[in-house]
Tab-separated table of C-alpha atoms and ligand atoms in Angstrom:
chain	number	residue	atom	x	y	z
I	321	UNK	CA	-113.636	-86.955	-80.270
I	322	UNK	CA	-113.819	-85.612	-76.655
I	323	UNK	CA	-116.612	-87.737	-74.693
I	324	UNK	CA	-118.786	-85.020	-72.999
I	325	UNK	CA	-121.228	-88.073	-71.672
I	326	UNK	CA	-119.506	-88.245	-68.432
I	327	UNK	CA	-119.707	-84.498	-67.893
I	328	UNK	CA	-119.180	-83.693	-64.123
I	329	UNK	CA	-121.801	-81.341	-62.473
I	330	UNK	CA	-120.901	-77.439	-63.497
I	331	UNK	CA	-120.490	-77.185	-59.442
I	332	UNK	CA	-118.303	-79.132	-59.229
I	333	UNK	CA	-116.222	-78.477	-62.273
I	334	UNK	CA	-116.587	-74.383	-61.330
I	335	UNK	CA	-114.898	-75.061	-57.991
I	336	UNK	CA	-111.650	-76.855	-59.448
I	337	UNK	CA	-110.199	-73.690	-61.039
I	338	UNK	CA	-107.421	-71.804	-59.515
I	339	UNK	CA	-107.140	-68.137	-59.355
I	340	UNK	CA	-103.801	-66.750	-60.151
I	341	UNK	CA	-102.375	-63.145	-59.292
I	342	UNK	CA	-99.156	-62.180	-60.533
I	343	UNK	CA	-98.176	-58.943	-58.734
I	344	UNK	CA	-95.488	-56.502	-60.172
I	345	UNK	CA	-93.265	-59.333	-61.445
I	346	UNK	CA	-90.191	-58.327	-63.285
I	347	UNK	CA	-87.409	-61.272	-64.020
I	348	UNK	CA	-83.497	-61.217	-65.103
I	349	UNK	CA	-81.532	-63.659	-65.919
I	350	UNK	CA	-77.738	-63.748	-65.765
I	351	UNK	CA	-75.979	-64.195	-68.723
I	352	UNK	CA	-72.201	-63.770	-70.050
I	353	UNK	CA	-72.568	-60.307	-70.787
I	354	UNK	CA	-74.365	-59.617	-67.521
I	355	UNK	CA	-78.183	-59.442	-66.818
I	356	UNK	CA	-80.681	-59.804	-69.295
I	357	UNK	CA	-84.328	-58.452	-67.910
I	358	UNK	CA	-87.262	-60.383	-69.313
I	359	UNK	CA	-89.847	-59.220	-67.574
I	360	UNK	CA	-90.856	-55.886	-66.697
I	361	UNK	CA	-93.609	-55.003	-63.583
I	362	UNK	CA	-96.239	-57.785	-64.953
I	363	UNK	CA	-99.546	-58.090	-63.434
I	364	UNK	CA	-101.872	-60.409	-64.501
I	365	UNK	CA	-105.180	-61.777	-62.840
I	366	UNK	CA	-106.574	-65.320	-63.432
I	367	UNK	CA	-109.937	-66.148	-62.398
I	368	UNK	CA	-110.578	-69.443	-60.632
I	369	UNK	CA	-112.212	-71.598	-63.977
I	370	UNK	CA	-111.278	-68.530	-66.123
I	371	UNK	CA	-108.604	-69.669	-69.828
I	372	UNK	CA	-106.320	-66.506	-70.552
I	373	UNK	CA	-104.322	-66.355	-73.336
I	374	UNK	CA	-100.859	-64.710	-73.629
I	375	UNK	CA	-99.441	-63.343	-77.072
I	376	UNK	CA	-96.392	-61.029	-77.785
I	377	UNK	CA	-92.784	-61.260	-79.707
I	378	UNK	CA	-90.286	-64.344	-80.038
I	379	UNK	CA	-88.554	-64.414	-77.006
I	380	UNK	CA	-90.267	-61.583	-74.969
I	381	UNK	CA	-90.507	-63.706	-71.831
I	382	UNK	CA	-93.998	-65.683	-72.382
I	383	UNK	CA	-91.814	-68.919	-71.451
I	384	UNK	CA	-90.520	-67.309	-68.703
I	385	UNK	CA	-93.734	-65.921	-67.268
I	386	UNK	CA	-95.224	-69.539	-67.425
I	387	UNK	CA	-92.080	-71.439	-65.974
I	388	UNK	CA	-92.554	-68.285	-62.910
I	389	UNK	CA	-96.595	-69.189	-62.210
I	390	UNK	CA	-95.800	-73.172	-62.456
I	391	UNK	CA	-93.340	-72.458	-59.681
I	392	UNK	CA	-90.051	-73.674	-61.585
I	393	UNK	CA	-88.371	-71.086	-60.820
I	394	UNK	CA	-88.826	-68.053	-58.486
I	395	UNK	CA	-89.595	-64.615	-59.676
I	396	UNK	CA	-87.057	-62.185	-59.138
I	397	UNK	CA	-88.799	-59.221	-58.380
I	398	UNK	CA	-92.757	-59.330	-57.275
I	399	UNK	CA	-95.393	-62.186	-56.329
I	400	UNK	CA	-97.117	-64.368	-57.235
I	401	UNK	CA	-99.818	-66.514	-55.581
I	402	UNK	CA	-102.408	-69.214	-56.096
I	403	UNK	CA	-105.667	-69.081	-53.755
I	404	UNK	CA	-103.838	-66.695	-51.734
I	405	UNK	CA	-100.974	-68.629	-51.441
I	406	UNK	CA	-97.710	-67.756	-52.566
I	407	UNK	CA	-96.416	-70.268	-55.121
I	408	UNK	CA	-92.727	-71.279	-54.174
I	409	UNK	CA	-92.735	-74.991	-56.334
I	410	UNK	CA	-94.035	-76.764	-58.653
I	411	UNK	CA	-96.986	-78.590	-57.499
I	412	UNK	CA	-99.348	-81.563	-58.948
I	413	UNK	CA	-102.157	-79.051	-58.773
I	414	UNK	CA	-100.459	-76.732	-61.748
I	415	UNK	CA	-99.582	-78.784	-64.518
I	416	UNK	CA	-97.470	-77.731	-67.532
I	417	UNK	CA	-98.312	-79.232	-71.314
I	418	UNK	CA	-95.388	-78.057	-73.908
I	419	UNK	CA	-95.214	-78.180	-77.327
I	420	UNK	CA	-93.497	-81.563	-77.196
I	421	UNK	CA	-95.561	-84.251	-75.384
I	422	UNK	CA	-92.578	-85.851	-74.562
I	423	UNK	CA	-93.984	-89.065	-73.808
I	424	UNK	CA	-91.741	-92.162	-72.764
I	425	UNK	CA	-91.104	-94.068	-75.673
I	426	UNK	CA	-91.057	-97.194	-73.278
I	427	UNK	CA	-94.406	-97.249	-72.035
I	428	UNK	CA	-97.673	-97.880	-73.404
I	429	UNK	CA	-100.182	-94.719	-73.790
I	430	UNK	CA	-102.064	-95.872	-70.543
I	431	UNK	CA	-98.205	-96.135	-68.584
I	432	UNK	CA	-97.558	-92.495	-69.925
I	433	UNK	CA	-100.967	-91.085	-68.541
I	434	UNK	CA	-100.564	-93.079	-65.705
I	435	UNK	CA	-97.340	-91.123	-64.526
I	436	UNK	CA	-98.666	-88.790	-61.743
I	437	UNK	CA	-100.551	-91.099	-59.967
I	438	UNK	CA	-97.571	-93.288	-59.941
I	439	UNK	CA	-95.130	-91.296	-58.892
I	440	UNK	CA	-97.413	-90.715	-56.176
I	441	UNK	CA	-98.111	-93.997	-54.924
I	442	UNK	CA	-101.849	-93.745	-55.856
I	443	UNK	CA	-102.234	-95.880	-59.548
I	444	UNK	CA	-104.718	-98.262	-57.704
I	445	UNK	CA	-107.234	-95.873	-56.338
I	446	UNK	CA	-106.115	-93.663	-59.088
I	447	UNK	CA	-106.972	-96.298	-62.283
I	448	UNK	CA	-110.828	-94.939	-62.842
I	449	UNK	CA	-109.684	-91.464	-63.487
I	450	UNK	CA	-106.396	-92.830	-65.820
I	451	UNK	CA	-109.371	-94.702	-67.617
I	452	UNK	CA	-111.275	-91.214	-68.153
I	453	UNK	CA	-108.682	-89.190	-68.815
I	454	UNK	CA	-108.344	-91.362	-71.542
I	455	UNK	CA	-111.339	-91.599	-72.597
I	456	UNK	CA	-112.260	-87.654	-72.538
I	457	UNK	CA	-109.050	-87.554	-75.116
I	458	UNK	CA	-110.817	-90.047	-77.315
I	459	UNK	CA	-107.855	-92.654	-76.905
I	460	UNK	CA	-109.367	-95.308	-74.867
I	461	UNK	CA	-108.550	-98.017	-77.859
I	462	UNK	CA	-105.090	-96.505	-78.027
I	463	UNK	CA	-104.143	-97.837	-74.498
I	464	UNK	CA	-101.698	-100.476	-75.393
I	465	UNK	CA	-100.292	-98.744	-78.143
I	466	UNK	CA	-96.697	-97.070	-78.013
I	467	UNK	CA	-96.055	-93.848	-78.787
I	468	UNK	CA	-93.810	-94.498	-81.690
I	469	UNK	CA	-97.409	-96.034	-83.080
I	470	UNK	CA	-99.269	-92.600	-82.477
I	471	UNK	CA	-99.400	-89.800	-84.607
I	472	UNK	CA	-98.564	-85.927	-83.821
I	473	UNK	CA	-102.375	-85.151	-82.859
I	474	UNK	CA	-102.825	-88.408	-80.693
I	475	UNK	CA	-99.071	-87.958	-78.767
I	476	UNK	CA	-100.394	-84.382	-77.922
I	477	UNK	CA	-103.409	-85.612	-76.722
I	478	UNK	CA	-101.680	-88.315	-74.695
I	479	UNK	CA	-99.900	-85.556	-72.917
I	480	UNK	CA	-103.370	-83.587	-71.926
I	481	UNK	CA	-104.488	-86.760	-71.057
I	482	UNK	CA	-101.446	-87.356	-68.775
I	483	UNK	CA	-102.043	-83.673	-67.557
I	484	UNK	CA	-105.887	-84.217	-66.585
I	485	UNK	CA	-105.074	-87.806	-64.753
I	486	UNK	CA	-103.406	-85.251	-62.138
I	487	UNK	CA	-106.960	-83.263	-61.856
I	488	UNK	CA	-105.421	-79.870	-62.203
I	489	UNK	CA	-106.369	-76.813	-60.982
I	490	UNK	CA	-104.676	-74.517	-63.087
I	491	UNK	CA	-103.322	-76.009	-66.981
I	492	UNK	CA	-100.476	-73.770	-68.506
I	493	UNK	CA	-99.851	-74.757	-72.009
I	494	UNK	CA	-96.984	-73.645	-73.738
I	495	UNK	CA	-97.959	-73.333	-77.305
I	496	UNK	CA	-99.467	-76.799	-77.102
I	497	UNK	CA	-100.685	-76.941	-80.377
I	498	UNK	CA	-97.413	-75.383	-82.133
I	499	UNK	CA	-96.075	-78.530	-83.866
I	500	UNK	CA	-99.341	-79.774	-85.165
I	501	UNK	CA	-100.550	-79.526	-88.528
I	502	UNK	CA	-102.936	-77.124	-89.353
I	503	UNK	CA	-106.281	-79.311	-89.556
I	504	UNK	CA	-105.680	-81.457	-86.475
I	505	UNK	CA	-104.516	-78.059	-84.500
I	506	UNK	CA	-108.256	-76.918	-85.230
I	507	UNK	CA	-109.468	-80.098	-84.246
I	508	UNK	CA	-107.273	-80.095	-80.898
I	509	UNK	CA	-108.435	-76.044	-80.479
I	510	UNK	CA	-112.392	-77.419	-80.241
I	511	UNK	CA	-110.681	-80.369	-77.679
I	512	UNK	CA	-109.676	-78.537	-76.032
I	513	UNK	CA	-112.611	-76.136	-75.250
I	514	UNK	CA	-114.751	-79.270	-74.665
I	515	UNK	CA	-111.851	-80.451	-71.683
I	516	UNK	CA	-111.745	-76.966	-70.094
I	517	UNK	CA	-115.626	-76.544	-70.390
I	518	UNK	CA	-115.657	-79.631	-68.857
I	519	UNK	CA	-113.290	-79.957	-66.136
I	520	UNK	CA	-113.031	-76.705	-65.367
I	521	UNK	CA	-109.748	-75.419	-64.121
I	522	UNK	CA	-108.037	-72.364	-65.345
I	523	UNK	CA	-106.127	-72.156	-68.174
I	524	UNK	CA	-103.162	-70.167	-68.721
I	525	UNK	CA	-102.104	-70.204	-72.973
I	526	UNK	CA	-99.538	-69.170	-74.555
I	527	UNK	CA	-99.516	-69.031	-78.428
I	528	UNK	CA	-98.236	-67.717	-81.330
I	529	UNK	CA	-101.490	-67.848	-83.606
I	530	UNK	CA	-103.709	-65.041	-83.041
I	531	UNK	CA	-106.735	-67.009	-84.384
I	532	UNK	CA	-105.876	-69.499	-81.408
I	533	UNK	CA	-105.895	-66.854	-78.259
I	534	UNK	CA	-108.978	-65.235	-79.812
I	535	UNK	CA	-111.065	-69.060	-80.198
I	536	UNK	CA	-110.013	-70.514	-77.120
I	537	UNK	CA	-109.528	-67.718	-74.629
I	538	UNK	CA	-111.604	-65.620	-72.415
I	539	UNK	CA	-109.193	-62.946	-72.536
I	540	UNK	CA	-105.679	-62.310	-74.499
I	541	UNK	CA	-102.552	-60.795	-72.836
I	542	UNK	CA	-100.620	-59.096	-75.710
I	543	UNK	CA	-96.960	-58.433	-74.315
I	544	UNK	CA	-94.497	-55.804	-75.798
I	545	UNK	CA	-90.606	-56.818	-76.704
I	546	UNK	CA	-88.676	-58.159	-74.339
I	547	UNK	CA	-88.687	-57.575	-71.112
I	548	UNK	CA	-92.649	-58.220	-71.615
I	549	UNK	CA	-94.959	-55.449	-70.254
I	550	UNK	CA	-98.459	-55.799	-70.631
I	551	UNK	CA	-99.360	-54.190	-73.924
I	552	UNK	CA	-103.001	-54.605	-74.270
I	553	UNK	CA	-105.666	-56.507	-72.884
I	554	UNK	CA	-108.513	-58.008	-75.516
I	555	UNK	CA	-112.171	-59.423	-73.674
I	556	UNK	CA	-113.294	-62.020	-75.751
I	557	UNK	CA	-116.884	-61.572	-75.071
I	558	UNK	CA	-118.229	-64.260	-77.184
I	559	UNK	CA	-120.021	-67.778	-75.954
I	560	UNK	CA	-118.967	-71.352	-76.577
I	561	UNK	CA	-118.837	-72.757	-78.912
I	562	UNK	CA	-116.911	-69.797	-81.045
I	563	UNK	CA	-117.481	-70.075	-84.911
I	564	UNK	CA	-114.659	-69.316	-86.456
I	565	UNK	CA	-116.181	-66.982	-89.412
I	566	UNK	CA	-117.517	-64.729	-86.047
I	567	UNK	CA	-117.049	-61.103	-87.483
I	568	UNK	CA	-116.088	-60.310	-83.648
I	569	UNK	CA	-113.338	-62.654	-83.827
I	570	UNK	CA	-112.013	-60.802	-87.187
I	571	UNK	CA	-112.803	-57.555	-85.452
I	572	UNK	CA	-110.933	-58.668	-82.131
I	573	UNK	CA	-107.400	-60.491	-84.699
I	574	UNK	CA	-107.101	-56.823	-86.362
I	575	UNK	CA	-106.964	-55.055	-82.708
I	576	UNK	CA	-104.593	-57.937	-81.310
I	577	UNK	CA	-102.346	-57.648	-84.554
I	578	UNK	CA	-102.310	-54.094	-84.346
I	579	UNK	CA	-100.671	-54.597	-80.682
I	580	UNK	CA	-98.178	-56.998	-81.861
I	581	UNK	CA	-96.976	-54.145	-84.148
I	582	UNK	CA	-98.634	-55.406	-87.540
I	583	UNK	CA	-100.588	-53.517	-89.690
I	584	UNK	CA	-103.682	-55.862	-90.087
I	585	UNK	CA	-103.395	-55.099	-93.759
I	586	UNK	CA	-104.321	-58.838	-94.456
R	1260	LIG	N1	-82.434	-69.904	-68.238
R	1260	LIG	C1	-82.169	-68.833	-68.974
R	1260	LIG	N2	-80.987	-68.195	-68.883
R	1260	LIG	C2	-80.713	-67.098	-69.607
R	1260	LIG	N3	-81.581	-66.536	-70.473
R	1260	LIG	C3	-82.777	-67.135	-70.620
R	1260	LIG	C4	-83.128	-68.297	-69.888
R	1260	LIG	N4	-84.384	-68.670	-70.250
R	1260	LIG	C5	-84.788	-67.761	-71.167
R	1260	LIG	N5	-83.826	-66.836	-71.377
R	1260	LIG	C6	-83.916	-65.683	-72.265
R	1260	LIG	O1	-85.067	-64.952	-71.872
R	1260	LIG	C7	-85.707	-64.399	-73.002
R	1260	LIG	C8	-87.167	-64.816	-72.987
R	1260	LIG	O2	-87.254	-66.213	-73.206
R	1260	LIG	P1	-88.647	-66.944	-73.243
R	1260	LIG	O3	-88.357	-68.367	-73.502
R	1260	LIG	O4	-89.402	-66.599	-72.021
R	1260	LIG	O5	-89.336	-66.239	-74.488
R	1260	LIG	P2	-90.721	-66.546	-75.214
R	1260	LIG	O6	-91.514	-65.294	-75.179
R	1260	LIG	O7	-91.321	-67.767	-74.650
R	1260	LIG	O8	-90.220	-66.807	-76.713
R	1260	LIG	P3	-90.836	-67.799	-77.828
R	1260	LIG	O9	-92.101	-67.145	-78.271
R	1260	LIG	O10	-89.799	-67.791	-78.904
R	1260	LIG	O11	-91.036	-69.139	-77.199
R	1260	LIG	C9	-84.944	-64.878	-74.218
R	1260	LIG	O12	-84.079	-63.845	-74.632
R	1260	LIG	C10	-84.120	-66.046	-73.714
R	1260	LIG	O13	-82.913	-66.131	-74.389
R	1261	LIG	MG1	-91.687	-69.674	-75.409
């Protein structure tokens, strides 16, 4: 589905990643009963071009940690920078997909990728790369369409699409996949290996399927109860494209479900 033809040279595509360092973050929140910590002395390295995967508990502060690196809201305690930089806002180069594309019903599939550039005064020079944003999400015939005519798998990729369009440096996805059903989330899972291969920025993940971390990822972030510390760390050291059936993988979902506090009895 994803149109590799137009790949962009590897130099290129290597040099687009950002590199992330999270430094000693810890995060509260104020709440009726006073303050609720969330996260707890995180550090966390991203490597420009480098996809790292975050796992851990329902409501541990994975959210959090994302809305913190996208710049939507400052960390409380701690740092965190891009290239050096400290991040203070969000900015077009660090672009959030959630599990809802949340598309504009209004607006044709091409009008919803075509946001950023829009907003920015730039659709005209911008239209090429709206064209192959669309086209690397395999929805150039869908352009007209609206998204009440699109189903779960195509909305979702209308949303990377409108992600890409921006040329991002760094892609955190918030269990992107999570309201998919189970075929079409494989599908998406090889997409979206092809786009990142591809286009090369850095991906930060989050996900509750341990399968998903361990076939997309370079390297999985397991996170304890809330507030999140860093549990474990799992290298994925396996080329693309992963096969599923990969014994390593199996190997790699015990240790990771182990961390989470299962018994990888199944
Ligand atoms: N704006 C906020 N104000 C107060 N508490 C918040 C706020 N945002 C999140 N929390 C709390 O912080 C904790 C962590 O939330 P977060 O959304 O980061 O968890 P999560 O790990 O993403 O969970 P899930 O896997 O269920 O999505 C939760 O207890 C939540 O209630
Ligand atoms: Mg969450």
């Amino acid at each position: 589905m994803v149109d590799t033809a137009t790949a962009r040279p590897q130099a290129e595509a290597a040099r687009r990643g950002a590199q992330i360092e999270v430094r000693n973050v810890s995060h509260w929140f104020k709440v009726p009963s006073g303050v609720l910590q969330v996260l707890d002395g995180v550090d966390l390295q991203v490597a420009p071009g480098e996809f790292v995967a975050l796992l851990g508990p329902s409501g541990c502060g994975k959210s959090t940690l994302l809305r913190l690196v996208a710049g939507l809201e400052p960390a409380t305690a701690g740092e965190i920078t891009q290239d050096g930089e400290p991040i203070t806002r969000p900015d077009p180069s660090r672009i959030v997909v959630f599990q809802d594309p949340t598309l504009y019903p209004w607006r044709t599939v091409r009008d919803n990728v075509a946001l950023g550039p829009q907003a920015q005064g730039r659709l005209k020079e911008r239209k090429a790369r709206v064209d192959d944003a669309l086209r690397l999400v395999g929805l150039t015939e869908f352009a007209q369409a609206f998204p009440h005519q699109l189903s779960g798998g195509m909305a979702q990729r209308v949303a990377l699409a409108r992600a890409l369009v921006n040329d991002p440096q760094l892609l955190v996805l918030d269990e992107p996949l999570g309201k998919l059903d189970s075929l079409t989330r494989l599908q998406m899972q090889s997409e979206l290996v092809s786009l990142w291969q591809r286009e090369g920025f850095s991906a930060l993940l989050v996900t509750h399927d341990v399968e998903e971390a361990l076939f997309l990822a370079q390297r999985v972030i397991v996170f304890s109860d809330r507030p999140a510390r860093i549990a474990a760390e799992l290298k994925v050291d396996l080329p693309y494209p992963r096969h599923r059936g990969d014994p390593r993988l199996t190997e790699l979902r015990h240790q990771a479900l182990r961390h989470l506090g299962l018994d990888a009895s199944w």
